[in-house]
Amino acid sequence: MPRNTLKPLVVGNWKMNGAVMARDNVRSMVSMLASMTPECDIMICPPATLIAPLCDVLARTGIAVGGQDCHTKSSGAHTGDVSAPLLRAAGAVAVILGHSERRLGHGEDNAMIRAKVAAAHNAGLTAILCLGETLHEYEAGRTEDVVAHQLAASLPDGADCANTVIAYEPVWAIGGGRIPEPRAIGAVHQSLRAALSNRFSARQAERMRILYGGSVTAKNAGEILSLPQVNGVLVGSASLRAGDFVDIIKASRKLKGIRAKGGLQPGAIRAKASS
Ligand code: PGA
């Protein structure tokens, strides 16, 4: 497989954290980034209540903001939920969907996730679709089958490289400090790209970003990002510390020369939504 030339995407998933330190943390991250030209696209996905204030802080920085979940419907009697159009109106350009903490913690199945991805697309958001095997499935050697099934069942037909990013996140690697062997990450990404190529087209598959997520740190980011099959990282706990997140962003700079500068960039990621 030829080396991938897509510009890497580094996404911070704050999960249910951030209220107190959000602005200060993001301001110090922005000032650390001011003296460098990142070689990647950057996105932060805070809790829904922080999307609008973060968009204000990040205006004109080129750093995008995304949500962490959305409802399948665009409006209605759904107490406590947030819709894709509401995320978009708050300034988000993307939304994480199918995260294992939603699949396992909220009983979301592939059919529901597929409807959510379609809702995100309809609202003009890029869907960051998460897939990943449990420890049990990993130990049984079923990883590629599991993620292939999740991909087929949770990605709607309208998906393309501009409105969708795939994130391979082994459930057992999230928050646990353990990651798969780099070779194994590359193999899973390659199998996902082959499945995308079969379903859509080789051209779409080559252009669709496939991120790795699960215990990404400032220490291991360089090795993960240097894998030719990996187009970026989805970062949980390390994204809550400005210094660590900036070091992960810097790790993608070291790839200059390996990847074509200014590679293909899905437009929806960079453009800040107008409300
Ligand atoms: P982690 O989380 O980096 O804390 O493992 C990643 C994620 O859940 O997206």
Short mmCIF file of C-alpha atoms and ligand atoms in Angstrom, two decimals:
data_model
loop_
_atom_site.label_atom_id
_atom_site.label_comp_id
_atom_site.label_asym_id
_atom_site.label_seq_id
_atom_site.Cartn_x
_atom_site.Cartn_y
_atom_site.Cartn_z
CA MET A 1 0.00 0.00 0.00
CA PRO A 2 1.41 3.44 -0.85
CA ARG A 3 2.16 5.81 2.00
CA ASN A 4 -0.87 7.77 2.93
CA THR A 5 -0.71 11.44 2.08
CA LEU A 6 -3.78 12.66 3.94
CA LYS A 7 -3.10 15.50 6.34
CA PRO A 8 -3.34 14.05 9.87
CA LEU A 9 -6.22 15.03 12.12
CA VAL A 10 -5.69 15.27 15.89
CA VAL A 11 -8.96 15.24 17.86
CA GLY A 12 -9.27 15.83 21.60
CA ASN A 13 -12.24 14.07 23.20
CA TRP A 14 -12.81 15.77 26.55
CA LYS A 15 -15.63 13.38 27.48
CA MET A 16 -17.54 14.69 30.56
CA ASN A 17 -14.71 16.96 31.71
CA GLY A 18 -13.57 20.48 31.31
CA ALA A 19 -16.00 22.95 32.86
CA VAL A 20 -13.57 24.63 35.20
CA MET A 21 -10.39 24.59 33.20
CA ALA A 22 -11.79 24.82 29.69
CA ARG A 23 -11.00 28.40 28.78
CA ASP A 24 -7.61 28.62 30.54
CA ASN A 25 -6.56 25.25 29.20
CA VAL A 26 -7.51 26.14 25.65
CA ARG A 27 -5.96 29.60 25.88
CA SER A 28 -2.65 28.16 27.02
CA MET A 29 -2.84 25.57 24.22
CA VAL A 30 -3.47 28.31 21.67
CA SER A 31 -0.53 30.35 22.92
CA MET A 32 1.75 27.29 22.80
CA LEU A 33 0.63 26.66 19.22
CA ALA A 34 1.04 30.30 18.18
CA SER A 35 4.74 29.95 17.49
CA MET A 36 4.41 26.91 15.22
CA THR A 37 2.59 25.88 12.08
CA PRO A 38 0.88 22.59 12.86
CA GLU A 39 1.20 19.94 10.17
CA CYS A 40 -2.17 18.54 11.14
CA ASP A 41 -5.78 19.62 11.46
CA ILE A 42 -6.85 20.02 15.08
CA MET A 43 -10.25 19.57 16.71
CA ILE A 44 -11.53 19.65 20.27
CA CYS A 45 -14.76 17.87 21.25
CA PRO A 46 -15.86 19.25 24.63
CA PRO A 47 -19.14 18.55 26.44
CA ALA A 48 -22.08 20.10 24.54
CA THR A 49 -22.42 23.03 26.96
CA LEU A 50 -18.87 24.16 26.18
CA ILE A 51 -19.11 24.11 22.39
CA ALA A 52 -20.24 27.71 21.95
CA PRO A 53 -17.79 29.27 24.45
CA LEU A 54 -14.92 27.23 23.02
CA CYS A 55 -15.81 28.36 19.51
CA ASP A 56 -15.43 31.94 20.74
CA VAL A 57 -12.02 31.25 22.29
CA LEU A 58 -10.86 29.40 19.18
CA ALA A 59 -12.22 31.84 16.58
CA ARG A 60 -9.60 32.48 13.86
CA THR A 61 -7.18 29.88 15.25
CA GLY A 62 -8.12 27.23 12.65
CA ILE A 63 -8.87 24.79 15.50
CA ALA A 64 -12.27 23.18 14.97
CA VAL A 65 -14.83 22.21 17.60
CA GLY A 66 -16.99 19.08 17.60
CA GLY A 67 -19.67 17.38 19.70
CA GLN A 68 -19.57 13.97 21.39
CA ASP A 69 -23.01 12.58 20.50
CA CYS A 70 -26.28 13.57 18.84
CA HIS A 71 -29.84 12.27 18.64
CA THR A 72 -31.13 10.48 15.56
CA LYS A 73 -33.88 13.12 15.20
CA SER A 74 -33.35 16.78 14.41
CA SER A 75 -35.84 18.07 17.01
CA GLY A 76 -38.73 16.92 19.21
CA ALA A 77 -39.70 15.70 22.66
CA HIS A 78 -36.39 14.13 23.72
CA THR A 79 -35.58 15.49 27.15
CA GLY A 80 -31.87 15.80 27.82
CA ASP A 81 -30.75 15.04 24.28
CA VAL A 82 -28.96 17.23 21.78
CA SER A 83 -29.58 17.15 18.03
CA ALA A 84 -27.10 17.50 15.19
CA PRO A 85 -28.61 20.84 14.03
CA LEU A 86 -28.25 22.17 17.61
CA LEU A 87 -24.57 21.17 17.66
CA ARG A 88 -24.10 22.85 14.32
CA ALA A 89 -25.85 26.03 15.51
CA ALA A 90 -23.53 26.12 18.55
CA GLY A 91 -20.53 26.14 16.19
CA ALA A 92 -19.57 22.45 15.96
CA VAL A 93 -18.41 21.14 12.59
CA ALA A 94 -18.27 17.47 13.57
CA VAL A 95 -19.56 14.95 16.09
CA ILE A 96 -18.09 11.79 17.58
CA LEU A 97 -20.55 8.89 17.20
CA GLY A 98 -20.51 5.24 18.18
CA HIS A 99 -17.92 5.70 20.92
CA SER A 100 -17.69 2.54 23.02
CA GLU A 101 -18.72 4.53 26.09
CA ARG A 102 -22.04 5.17 24.26
CA ARG A 103 -22.29 1.67 22.78
CA LEU A 104 -21.69 0.00 26.15
CA GLY A 105 -22.86 2.66 28.61
CA HIS A 106 -26.02 3.67 26.75
CA GLY A 107 -26.86 0.49 24.86
CA GLU A 108 -26.36 2.06 21.45
CA ASP A 109 -26.39 -0.55 18.69
CA ASN A 110 -25.14 -0.28 15.12
CA ALA A 111 -28.60 0.59 13.75
CA MET A 112 -28.94 3.52 16.13
CA ILE A 113 -25.41 4.70 15.40
CA ARG A 114 -26.09 4.49 11.67
CA ALA A 115 -29.16 6.73 12.14
CA LYS A 116 -27.08 9.17 14.20
CA VAL A 117 -24.37 9.31 11.52
CA ALA A 118 -27.05 10.02 8.91
CA ALA A 119 -28.49 12.75 11.16
CA ALA A 120 -25.04 14.32 11.47
CA HIS A 121 -24.59 14.25 7.69
CA ASN A 122 -28.01 15.82 7.16
CA ALA A 123 -27.05 18.67 9.49
CA GLY A 124 -23.79 19.28 7.64
CA LEU A 125 -21.58 17.79 10.35
CA THR A 126 -18.67 15.46 9.80
CA ALA A 127 -19.31 12.19 11.65
CA ILE A 128 -16.33 10.71 13.50
CA LEU A 129 -17.48 7.10 13.64
CA CYS A 130 -15.80 5.00 16.35
CA LEU A 131 -15.30 1.24 16.01
CA GLY A 132 -13.43 -1.19 18.21
CA GLU A 133 -13.29 -4.64 19.71
CA THR A 134 -13.58 -5.62 23.39
CA LEU A 135 -10.73 -7.36 25.19
CA HIS A 136 -12.58 -10.66 24.89
CA GLU A 137 -12.93 -10.23 21.11
CA TYR A 138 -9.30 -9.14 20.84
CA GLU A 139 -8.07 -12.20 22.73
CA ALA A 140 -10.23 -14.43 20.54
CA GLY A 141 -8.50 -12.97 17.45
CA ARG A 142 -11.78 -11.51 16.18
CA THR A 143 -10.74 -7.86 15.88
CA GLU A 144 -10.93 -7.50 12.10
CA ASP A 145 -14.28 -9.31 11.87
CA VAL A 146 -15.78 -7.21 14.66
CA VAL A 147 -14.72 -3.84 13.25
CA ALA A 148 -15.70 -4.87 9.70
CA HIS A 149 -19.19 -5.70 10.96
CA GLN A 150 -19.44 -2.45 12.92
CA LEU A 151 -18.30 -0.48 9.88
CA ALA A 152 -20.78 -2.16 7.54
CA ALA A 153 -23.70 -1.84 9.97
CA SER A 154 -23.13 1.66 11.35
CA LEU A 155 -22.06 3.60 8.26
CA PRO A 156 -24.94 4.85 6.08
CA ASP A 157 -24.74 4.81 2.29
CA GLY A 158 -24.37 8.61 2.11
CA ALA A 159 -20.94 8.50 3.78
CA ASP A 160 -17.97 9.91 1.89
CA CYS A 161 -14.50 11.22 2.62
CA ALA A 162 -15.76 14.77 3.24
CA ASN A 163 -18.48 13.95 5.76
CA THR A 164 -16.98 10.96 7.58
CA VAL A 165 -13.88 10.12 9.58
CA ILE A 166 -13.39 6.61 10.98
CA ALA A 167 -11.75 6.11 14.39
CA TYR A 168 -10.45 2.67 15.33
CA GLU A 169 -10.54 2.52 19.12
CA PRO A 170 -9.96 -0.86 20.78
CA VAL A 171 -12.26 -0.81 23.82
CA TRP A 172 -9.56 -2.41 25.98
CA ALA A 173 -7.07 0.32 25.06
CA ILE A 174 -9.30 3.24 26.08
CA GLY A 175 -8.18 4.79 29.34
CA GLY A 176 -6.11 1.75 30.19
CA GLY A 177 -2.60 2.75 29.17
CA ARG A 178 -2.23 -0.30 26.92
CA ILE A 179 -2.20 -0.04 23.14
CA PRO A 180 -1.97 -2.71 20.42
CA GLU A 181 1.34 -3.39 18.70
CA PRO A 182 1.85 -0.72 16.01
CA ARG A 183 1.82 -3.48 13.38
CA ALA A 184 -1.58 -4.62 14.59
CA ILE A 185 -2.95 -1.05 14.42
CA GLY A 186 -1.69 -0.78 10.84
CA ALA A 187 -3.28 -4.10 9.90
CA VAL A 188 -6.70 -3.13 11.30
CA HIS A 189 -6.58 0.23 9.52
CA GLN A 190 -5.63 -1.49 6.29
CA SER A 191 -8.54 -3.92 6.62
CA LEU A 192 -10.94 -1.02 7.27
CA ARG A 193 -9.68 0.81 4.20
CA ALA A 194 -10.13 -2.31 2.09
CA ALA A 195 -13.73 -2.62 3.35
CA LEU A 196 -14.37 1.05 2.51
CA SER A 197 -12.91 0.50 -0.94
CA ASN A 198 -15.20 -2.49 -1.56
CA ARG A 199 -18.28 -0.65 -0.41
CA PHE A 200 -17.66 2.80 -1.89
CA SER A 201 -14.69 3.22 -4.25
CA ALA A 202 -10.92 3.01 -4.04
CA ARG A 203 -10.77 6.78 -4.45
CA GLN A 204 -13.17 7.44 -1.56
CA ALA A 205 -11.38 4.89 0.62
CA GLU A 206 -7.97 6.43 -0.02
CA ARG A 207 -9.28 9.85 0.96
CA MET A 208 -11.20 8.89 4.08
CA ARG A 209 -9.27 9.53 7.26
CA ILE A 210 -8.91 6.59 9.63
CA LEU A 211 -7.75 7.65 13.10
CA TYR A 212 -6.42 5.55 15.95
CA GLY A 213 -7.72 6.15 19.50
CA GLY A 214 -7.10 4.54 22.89
CA SER A 215 -4.38 5.61 25.37
CA VAL A 216 -2.66 7.95 22.93
CA THR A 217 -0.05 9.99 24.81
CA ALA A 218 2.67 12.51 24.03
CA LYS A 219 5.08 9.55 24.27
CA ASN A 220 3.48 7.12 21.84
CA ALA A 221 1.83 9.59 19.41
CA GLY A 222 4.89 9.87 17.15
CA GLU A 223 5.08 6.14 16.56
CA ILE A 224 1.34 5.80 15.98
CA LEU A 225 1.19 8.78 13.62
CA SER A 226 4.16 7.51 11.64
CA LEU A 227 2.22 4.37 10.64
CA PRO A 228 1.39 4.83 6.95
CA GLN A 229 -2.17 3.54 7.43
CA VAL A 230 -2.99 6.00 10.24
CA ASN A 231 -4.40 9.45 9.40
CA GLY A 232 -4.54 10.93 12.88
CA VAL A 233 -5.44 10.24 16.48
CA LEU A 234 -8.45 10.55 18.78
CA VAL A 235 -7.13 11.52 22.19
CA GLY A 236 -9.03 11.25 25.48
CA SER A 237 -7.33 11.96 28.79
CA ALA A 238 -4.12 13.41 27.31
CA SER A 239 -6.21 16.08 25.54
CA LEU A 240 -7.22 17.50 28.92
CA ARG A 241 -3.65 18.67 29.55
CA ALA A 242 -2.67 21.50 27.21
CA GLY A 243 1.03 20.61 27.24
CA ASP A 244 0.44 16.94 26.41
CA PHE A 245 -2.06 17.76 23.67
CA VAL A 246 0.36 20.23 22.10
CA ASP A 247 3.13 17.59 22.23
CA ILE A 248 0.83 15.18 20.38
CA ILE A 249 0.16 17.87 17.77
CA LYS A 250 3.91 18.44 17.52
CA ALA A 251 4.44 14.73 16.93
CA SER A 252 2.62 15.10 13.63
CA ARG A 253 5.10 17.84 12.63
CA LYS A 254 7.94 15.37 12.73
CA LEU A 255 6.21 13.52 9.93
CA LYS A 256 6.93 16.35 7.53
CA GLY A 257 8.65 14.78 4.58
CA ILE A 258 6.96 11.46 5.19
CA ARG A 259 3.55 12.79 4.28
CA ALA A 260 2.81 15.28 1.54
CA LYS A 261 2.43 18.71 3.08
CA GLY A 262 -1.09 20.09 2.85
CA GLY A 263 -2.58 16.74 1.87
CA LEU A 264 -6.23 16.20 1.19
CA GLN A 265 -8.40 17.88 3.76
CA PRO A 266 -12.11 17.27 4.09
CA GLY A 267 -13.42 20.84 3.94
CA ALA A 268 -16.04 20.32 6.62
CA ILE A 269 -13.41 19.87 9.30
CA ARG A 270 -11.80 23.24 8.91
CA ALA A 271 -14.73 25.47 8.15
CA LYS A 272 -16.36 26.90 11.26
CA ALA A 273 -20.10 26.55 10.97
CA SER A 274 -22.12 29.71 10.65
CA SER A 275 -25.02 29.51 13.05
P1 PGA B 1 -8.09 7.75 26.12
O1 PGA B 1 -9.55 7.86 25.46
O2 PGA B 1 -7.14 8.51 25.22
O3 PGA B 1 -8.24 8.38 27.47
O4 PGA B 1 -7.75 6.31 26.16
C1 PGA B 1 -9.71 7.82 24.05
C2 PGA B 1 -11.16 7.87 23.70
O5 PGA B 1 -11.98 7.28 24.44
O6 PGA B 1 -11.55 8.47 22.69
#
